[in-house]
PDB file of C-alpha atoms in Angstrom:
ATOM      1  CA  UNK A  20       0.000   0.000   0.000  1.00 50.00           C
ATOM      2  CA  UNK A  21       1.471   3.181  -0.848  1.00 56.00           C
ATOM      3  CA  UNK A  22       1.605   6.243   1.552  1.00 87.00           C
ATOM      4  CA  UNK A  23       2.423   8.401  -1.492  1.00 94.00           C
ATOM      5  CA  UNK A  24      -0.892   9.946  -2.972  1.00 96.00           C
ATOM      6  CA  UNK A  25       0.271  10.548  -6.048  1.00 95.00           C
ATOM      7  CA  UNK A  26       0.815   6.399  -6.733  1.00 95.00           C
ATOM      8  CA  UNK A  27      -2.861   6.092  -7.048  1.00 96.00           C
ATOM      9  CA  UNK A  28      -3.699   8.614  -9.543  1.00 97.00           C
ATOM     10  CA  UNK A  29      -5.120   9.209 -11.583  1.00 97.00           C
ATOM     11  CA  UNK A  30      -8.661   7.712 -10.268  1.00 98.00           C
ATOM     12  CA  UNK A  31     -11.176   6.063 -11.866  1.00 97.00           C
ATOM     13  CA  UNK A  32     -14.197   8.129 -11.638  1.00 97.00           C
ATOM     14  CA  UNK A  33     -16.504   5.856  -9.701  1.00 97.00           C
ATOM     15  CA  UNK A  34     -13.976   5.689  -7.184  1.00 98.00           C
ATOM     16  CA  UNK A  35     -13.213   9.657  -6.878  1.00 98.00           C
ATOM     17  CA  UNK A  36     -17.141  10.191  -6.779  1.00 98.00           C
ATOM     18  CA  UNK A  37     -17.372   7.521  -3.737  1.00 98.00           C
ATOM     19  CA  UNK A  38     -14.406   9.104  -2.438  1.00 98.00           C
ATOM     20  CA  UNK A  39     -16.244  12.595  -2.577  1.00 98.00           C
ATOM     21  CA  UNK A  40     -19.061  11.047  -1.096  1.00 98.00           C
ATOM     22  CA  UNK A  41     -17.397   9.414   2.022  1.00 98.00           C
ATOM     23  CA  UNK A  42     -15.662  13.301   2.916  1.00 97.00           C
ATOM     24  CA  UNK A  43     -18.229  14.947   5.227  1.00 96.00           C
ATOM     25  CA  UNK A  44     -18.468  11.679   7.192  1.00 94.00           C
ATOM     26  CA  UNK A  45     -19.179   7.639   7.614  1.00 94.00           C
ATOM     27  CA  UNK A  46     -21.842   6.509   4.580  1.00 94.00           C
ATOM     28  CA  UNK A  47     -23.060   2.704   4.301  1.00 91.00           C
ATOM     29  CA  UNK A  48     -23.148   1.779   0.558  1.00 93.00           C
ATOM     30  CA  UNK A  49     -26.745   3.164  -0.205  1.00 92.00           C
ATOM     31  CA  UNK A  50     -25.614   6.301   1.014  1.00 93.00           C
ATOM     32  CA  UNK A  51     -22.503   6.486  -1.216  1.00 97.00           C
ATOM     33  CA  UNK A  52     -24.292   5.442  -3.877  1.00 96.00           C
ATOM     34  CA  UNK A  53     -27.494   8.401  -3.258  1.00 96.00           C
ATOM     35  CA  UNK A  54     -24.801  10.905  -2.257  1.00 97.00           C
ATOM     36  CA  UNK A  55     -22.993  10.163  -5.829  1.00 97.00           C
ATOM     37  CA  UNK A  56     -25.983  10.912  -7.784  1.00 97.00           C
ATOM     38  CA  UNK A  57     -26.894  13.818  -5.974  1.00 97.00           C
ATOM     39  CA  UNK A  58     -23.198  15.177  -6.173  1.00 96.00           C
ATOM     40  CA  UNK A  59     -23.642  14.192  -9.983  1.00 96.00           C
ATOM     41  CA  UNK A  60     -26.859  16.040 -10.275  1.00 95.00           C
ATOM     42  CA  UNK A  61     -27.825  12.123 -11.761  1.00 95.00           C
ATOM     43  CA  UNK A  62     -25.890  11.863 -13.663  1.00 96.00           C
ATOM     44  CA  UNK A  63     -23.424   9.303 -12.570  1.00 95.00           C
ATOM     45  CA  UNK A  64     -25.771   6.692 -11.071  1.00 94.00           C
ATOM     46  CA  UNK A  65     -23.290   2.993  -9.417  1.00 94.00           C
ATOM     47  CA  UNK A  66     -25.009  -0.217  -9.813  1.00 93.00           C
ATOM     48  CA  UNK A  67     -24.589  -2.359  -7.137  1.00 92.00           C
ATOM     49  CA  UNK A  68     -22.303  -3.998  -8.621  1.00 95.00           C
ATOM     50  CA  UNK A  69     -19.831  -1.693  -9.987  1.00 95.00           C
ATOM     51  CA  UNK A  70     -20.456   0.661  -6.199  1.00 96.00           C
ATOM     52  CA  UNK A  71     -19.266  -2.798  -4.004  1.00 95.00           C
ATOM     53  CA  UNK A  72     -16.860  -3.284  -6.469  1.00 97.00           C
ATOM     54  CA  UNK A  73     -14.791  -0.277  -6.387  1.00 97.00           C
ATOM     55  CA  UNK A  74     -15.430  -0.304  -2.022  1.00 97.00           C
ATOM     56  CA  UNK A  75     -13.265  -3.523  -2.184  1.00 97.00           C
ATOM     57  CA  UNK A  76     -10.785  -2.534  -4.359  1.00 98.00           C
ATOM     58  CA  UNK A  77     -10.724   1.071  -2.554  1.00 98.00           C
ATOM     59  CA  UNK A  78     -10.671  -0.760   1.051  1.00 97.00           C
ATOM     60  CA  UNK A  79      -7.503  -3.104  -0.349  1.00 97.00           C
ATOM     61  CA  UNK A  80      -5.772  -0.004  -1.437  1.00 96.00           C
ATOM     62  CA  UNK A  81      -5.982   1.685   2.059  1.00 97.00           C
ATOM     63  CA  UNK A  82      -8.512   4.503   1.190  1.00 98.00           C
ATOM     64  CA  UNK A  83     -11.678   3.716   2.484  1.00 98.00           C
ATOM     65  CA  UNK A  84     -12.436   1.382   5.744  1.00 97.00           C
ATOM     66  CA  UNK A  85     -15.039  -0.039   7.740  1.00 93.00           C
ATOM     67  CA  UNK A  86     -16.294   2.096  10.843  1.00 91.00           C
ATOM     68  CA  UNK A  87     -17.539   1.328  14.177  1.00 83.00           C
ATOM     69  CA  UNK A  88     -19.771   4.499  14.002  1.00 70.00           C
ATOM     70  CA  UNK A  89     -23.437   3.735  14.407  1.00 68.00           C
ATOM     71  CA  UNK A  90     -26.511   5.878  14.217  1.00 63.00           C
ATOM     72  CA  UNK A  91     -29.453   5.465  16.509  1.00 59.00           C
ATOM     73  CA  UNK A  92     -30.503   1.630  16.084  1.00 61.00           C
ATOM     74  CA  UNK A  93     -33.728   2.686  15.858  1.00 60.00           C
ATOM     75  CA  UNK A  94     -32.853   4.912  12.311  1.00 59.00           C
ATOM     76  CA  UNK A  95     -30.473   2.199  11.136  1.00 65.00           C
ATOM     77  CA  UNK A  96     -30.459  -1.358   9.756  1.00 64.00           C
ATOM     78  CA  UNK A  97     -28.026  -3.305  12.145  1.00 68.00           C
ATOM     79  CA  UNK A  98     -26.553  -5.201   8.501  1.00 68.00           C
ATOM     80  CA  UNK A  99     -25.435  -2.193   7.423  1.00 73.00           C
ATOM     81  CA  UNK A 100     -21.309  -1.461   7.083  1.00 86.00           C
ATOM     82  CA  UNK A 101     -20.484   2.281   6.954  1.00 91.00           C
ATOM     83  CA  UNK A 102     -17.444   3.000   5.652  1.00 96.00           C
ATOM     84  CA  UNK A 103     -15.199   6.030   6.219  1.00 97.00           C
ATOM     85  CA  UNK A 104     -12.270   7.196   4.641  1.00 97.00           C
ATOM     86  CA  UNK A 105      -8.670   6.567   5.732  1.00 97.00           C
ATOM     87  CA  UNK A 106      -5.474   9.582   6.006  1.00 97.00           C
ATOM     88  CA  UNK A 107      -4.279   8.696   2.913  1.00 97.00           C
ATOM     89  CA  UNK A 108      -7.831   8.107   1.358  1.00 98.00           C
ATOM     90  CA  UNK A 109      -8.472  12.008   2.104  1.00 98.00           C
ATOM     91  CA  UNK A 110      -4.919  13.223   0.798  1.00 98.00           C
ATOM     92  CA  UNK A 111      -5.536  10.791  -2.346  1.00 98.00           C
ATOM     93  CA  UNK A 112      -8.863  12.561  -2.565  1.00 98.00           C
ATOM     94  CA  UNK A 113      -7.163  16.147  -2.526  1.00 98.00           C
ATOM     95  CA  UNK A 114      -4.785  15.049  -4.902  1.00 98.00           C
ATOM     96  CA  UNK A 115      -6.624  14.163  -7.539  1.00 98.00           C
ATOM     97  CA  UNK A 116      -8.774  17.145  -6.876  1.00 98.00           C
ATOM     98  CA  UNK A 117      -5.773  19.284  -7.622  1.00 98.00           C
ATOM     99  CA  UNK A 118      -4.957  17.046 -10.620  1.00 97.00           C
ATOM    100  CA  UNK A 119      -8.440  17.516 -12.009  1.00 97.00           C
ATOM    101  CA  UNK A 120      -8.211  21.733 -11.375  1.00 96.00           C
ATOM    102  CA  UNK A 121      -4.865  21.862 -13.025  1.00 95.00           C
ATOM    103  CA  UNK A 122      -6.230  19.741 -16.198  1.00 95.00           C
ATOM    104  CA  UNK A 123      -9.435  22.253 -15.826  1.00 93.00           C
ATOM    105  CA  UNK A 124      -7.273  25.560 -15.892  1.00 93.00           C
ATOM    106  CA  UNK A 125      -4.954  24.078 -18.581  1.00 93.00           C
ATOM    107  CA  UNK A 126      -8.192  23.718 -20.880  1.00 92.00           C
ATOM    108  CA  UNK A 127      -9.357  26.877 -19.970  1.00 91.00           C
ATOM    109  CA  UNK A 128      -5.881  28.379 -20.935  1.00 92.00           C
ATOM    110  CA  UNK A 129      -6.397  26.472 -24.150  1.00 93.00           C
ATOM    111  CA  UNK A 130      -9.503  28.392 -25.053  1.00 92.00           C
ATOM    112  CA  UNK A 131     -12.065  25.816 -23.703  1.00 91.00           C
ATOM    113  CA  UNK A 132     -14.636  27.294 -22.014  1.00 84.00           C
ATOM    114  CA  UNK A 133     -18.067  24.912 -20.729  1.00 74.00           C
ATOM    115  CA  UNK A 134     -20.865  26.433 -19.641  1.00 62.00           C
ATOM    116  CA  UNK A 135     -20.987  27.358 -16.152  1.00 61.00           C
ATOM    117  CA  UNK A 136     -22.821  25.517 -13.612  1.00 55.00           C
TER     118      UNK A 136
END
């Protein structure tokens, strides 16, 4: 496992997104996966598949892990695993970040200009 961030870029999207997703705090997998299409506006929606997928390989790479944080039992399904993610998972997540601003600005330089949001 490397404790340099800049071995694992650049990221696949799916796995930046549930990166994204896990900053402001511990998410079980339905939550990543509603939190990605909301941060997507819909328009990245993860299968099950492809969203449980990309938590293993993220959890064998050091970026994401389980979490003993629970909510109120009474607001929570007991099976669920919330996941949270690790130091290095957060600096990988800023890294890329910066990767995808500099590619941005470089466009922009370029004469690309999108639409704003």
């Amino acid at each position: 496992m490397a404790a340099d961030p800049q071995d694992h870029l650049p990221l696949k999207q799916g796995h930046y997104l549930i990166l994204l997703a896990l900053t402001p705090g511990d998410l079980h997998g339905y939550g990543i996966k509603k939190a990605v299409a909301a941060q997507t506006e819909g328009r990245v929606r993860l299968g099950a598949g492809s969203l449980y997928r990309s938590i293993g390989l993220l959890q064998d790479e050091g970026l994401i892990e389980a979490s003993n944080w629970r909510p109120d039992p009474r607001v929570d399904d007991e099976r669920r695993e919330y996941l949270r993610l690790t130091d290095l998972g957060r600096r990988v997540a800023t890294a890329e970040t910066d990767r995808l601003a500099a590619l941005v600005s470089s466009a922009r330089a370029a004469g690309l200009e999108g639409a704003a949001p």
